[in-house]
Amino acid sequence: QVHLVESGGGLVQPGGSLRLSCAASGFTFSSYAMRWYRQAPGKERELVAHITSAGGSADITDSVKGRFTISRDNAKNTVYLQMVSLKPEDTAVYYCNAVYSGLYIGRRPNDYWGQGTQVTVSS
């Protein structure tokens, strides 16, 4: 069975920091690029960060660039999102997403999603 389990969310004051983790199992983690998304109430799900399957390249969306960093440890089957200088507008449920990066025919194999972890930035 495939599992993606996020952790590390919680309540933090503006300007604070959190590190989110997503632990993967049930698939070949090193064959998947990993992404972090977030969704605030009443808003569309937003791509926050992306990292390639070997961790050689990462992209951060403009709204959090300079404050968030994505990384991964393939030996631990875990992807991380380090968040600093948090703002109230960062409040959302954060989800990790696994995207197959190997060879395939037809449609890409299905993505995998975690259940999310709540991040609340408030004073």
CSV table of C-alpha atoms in Angstrom, one decimal:
chain,number,residue,atom,x,y,z
A,1,GLN,CA,0.0,0.0,0.0
A,2,VAL,CA,1.2,3.5,-0.9
A,3,HIS,CA,1.4,6.0,2.0
A,4,LEU,CA,2.5,9.6,2.1
A,5,VAL,CA,2.3,11.0,5.7
A,6,GLU,CA,2.9,14.6,6.3
A,7,SER,CA,4.0,15.9,9.7
A,8,GLY,CA,5.5,19.0,11.3
A,9,GLY,CA,2.5,21.4,11.0
A,10,GLY,CA,1.1,23.4,13.8
A,11,LEU,CA,0.6,26.9,15.2
A,12,VAL,CA,3.4,29.4,14.8
A,13,GLN,CA,3.7,33.2,15.3
A,14,PRO,CA,4.4,35.5,12.3
A,15,GLY,CA,8.1,35.4,11.6
A,16,GLY,CA,8.5,31.9,13.0
A,17,SER,CA,9.7,28.8,11.3
A,18,LEU,CA,8.5,25.2,10.7
A,19,ARG,CA,9.9,22.2,8.9
A,20,LEU,CA,7.3,19.9,7.3
A,21,SER,CA,8.2,16.3,6.6
A,22,CYS,CA,6.5,13.8,4.2
A,23,ALA,CA,7.4,10.2,4.8
A,24,ALA,CA,6.7,7.9,1.8
A,25,SER,CA,6.3,4.1,1.6
A,26,GLY,CA,4.9,1.5,-0.8
A,27,PHE,CA,6.6,2.8,-4.0
A,28,THR,CA,10.0,3.5,-5.4
A,29,PHE,CA,10.5,7.0,-3.9
A,30,SER,CA,13.7,7.7,-5.9
A,31,SER,CA,11.7,7.3,-9.2
A,32,TYR,CA,9.3,10.2,-8.2
A,33,ALA,CA,9.7,13.9,-8.3
A,34,MET,CA,8.1,15.4,-5.1
A,35,ARG,CA,6.0,18.5,-4.7
A,36,TRP,CA,4.4,20.5,-1.9
A,37,TYR,CA,1.1,22.1,-2.4
A,38,ARG,CA,-1.0,24.2,-0.1
A,39,GLN,CA,-4.7,25.0,0.1
A,40,ALA,CA,-6.3,27.8,2.2
A,41,PRO,CA,-10.0,27.9,2.9
A,42,GLY,CA,-11.9,29.1,-0.1
A,43,LYS,CA,-8.9,29.1,-2.3
A,44,GLU,CA,-7.5,26.9,-5.0
A,45,ARG,CA,-4.8,24.4,-4.3
A,46,GLU,CA,-1.4,26.1,-5.0
A,47,LEU,CA,1.9,24.5,-6.0
A,48,VAL,CA,4.5,25.7,-3.6
A,49,ALA,CA,7.7,23.7,-4.4
A,50,HIS,CA,9.0,21.0,-6.6
A,51,ILE,CA,12.1,18.8,-6.4
A,52,THR,CA,13.4,16.3,-9.0
A,53,SER,CA,13.7,12.6,-8.2
A,54,ALA,CA,17.4,12.7,-7.4
A,55,GLY,CA,17.1,16.1,-5.6
A,56,GLY,CA,19.3,17.8,-8.2
A,57,SER,CA,16.9,20.6,-9.1
A,58,ALA,CA,14.3,22.5,-7.1
A,59,ASP,CA,11.7,25.2,-7.9
A,60,ILE,CA,9.9,27.4,-5.5
A,61,THR,CA,6.8,29.5,-6.3
A,62,ASP,CA,7.3,33.2,-6.4
A,63,SER,CA,5.0,33.9,-3.4
A,64,VAL,CA,7.3,32.0,-1.0
A,65,LYS,CA,10.7,32.2,-2.8
A,66,GLY,CA,13.4,33.2,-0.4
A,67,ARG,CA,11.5,31.9,2.6
A,68,PHE,CA,10.8,28.2,1.7
A,69,THR,CA,13.2,25.5,0.8
A,70,ILE,CA,12.4,22.0,-0.5
A,71,SER,CA,14.8,19.1,0.0
A,72,ARG,CA,14.7,15.3,0.1
A,73,ASP,CA,16.5,12.4,1.6
A,74,ASN,CA,16.1,9.3,-0.7
A,75,ALA,CA,17.7,7.0,1.9
A,76,LYS,CA,14.9,8.0,4.3
A,77,ASN,CA,12.1,8.1,1.7
A,78,THR,CA,11.3,11.6,3.0
A,79,VAL,CA,10.8,15.0,1.5
A,80,TYR,CA,11.0,18.2,3.5
A,81,LEU,CA,9.7,21.8,3.3
A,82,GLN,CA,11.7,24.2,5.5
A,83,MET,CA,9.6,27.4,6.1
A,84,VAL,CA,11.0,30.5,7.7
A,85,SER,CA,9.7,34.1,8.1
A,86,LEU,CA,6.2,32.7,8.1
A,87,LYS,CA,3.3,35.1,7.4
A,88,PRO,CA,-0.4,34.8,8.2
A,89,GLU,CA,-1.0,34.3,4.5
A,90,ASP,CA,1.0,31.1,4.6
A,91,THR,CA,-1.8,29.6,6.7
A,92,ALA,CA,-3.1,26.5,4.8
A,93,VAL,CA,-3.2,22.8,4.7
A,94,TYR,CA,0.1,21.6,3.2
A,95,TYR,CA,0.1,18.4,1.0
A,96,CYS,CA,2.9,16.4,-0.4
A,97,ASN,CA,2.6,14.9,-3.9
A,98,ALA,CA,4.6,12.2,-5.7
A,99,VAL,CA,4.9,12.5,-9.5
A,100,TYR,CA,6.4,9.6,-11.5
A,101,SER,CA,9.6,10.6,-13.3
A,102,GLY,CA,10.5,7.4,-15.0
A,103,LEU,CA,9.7,6.1,-18.5
A,104,TYR,CA,6.1,5.2,-19.4
A,105,ILE,CA,3.7,4.9,-22.3
A,106,GLY,CA,0.3,6.6,-22.6
A,107,ARG,CA,-0.7,8.6,-19.5
A,108,ARG,CA,1.8,9.1,-16.7
A,109,PRO,CA,1.1,6.8,-13.8
A,110,ASN,CA,-1.1,8.1,-11.1
A,111,ASP,CA,0.2,10.6,-8.7
A,112,TYR,CA,0.2,9.9,-4.9
A,113,TRP,CA,-1.0,12.4,-2.3
A,114,GLY,CA,-0.8,12.7,1.4
A,115,GLN,CA,-3.6,13.7,3.6
A,116,GLY,CA,-2.1,17.1,4.5
A,117,THR,CA,-0.9,18.9,7.6
A,118,GLN,CA,-2.3,22.1,8.9
A,119,VAL,CA,0.0,25.2,9.2
A,120,THR,CA,-1.5,28.2,11.1
A,121,VAL,CA,0.5,31.4,11.3
A,122,SER,CA,-1.1,33.7,13.9
A,123,SER,CA,-0.2,36.0,16.8
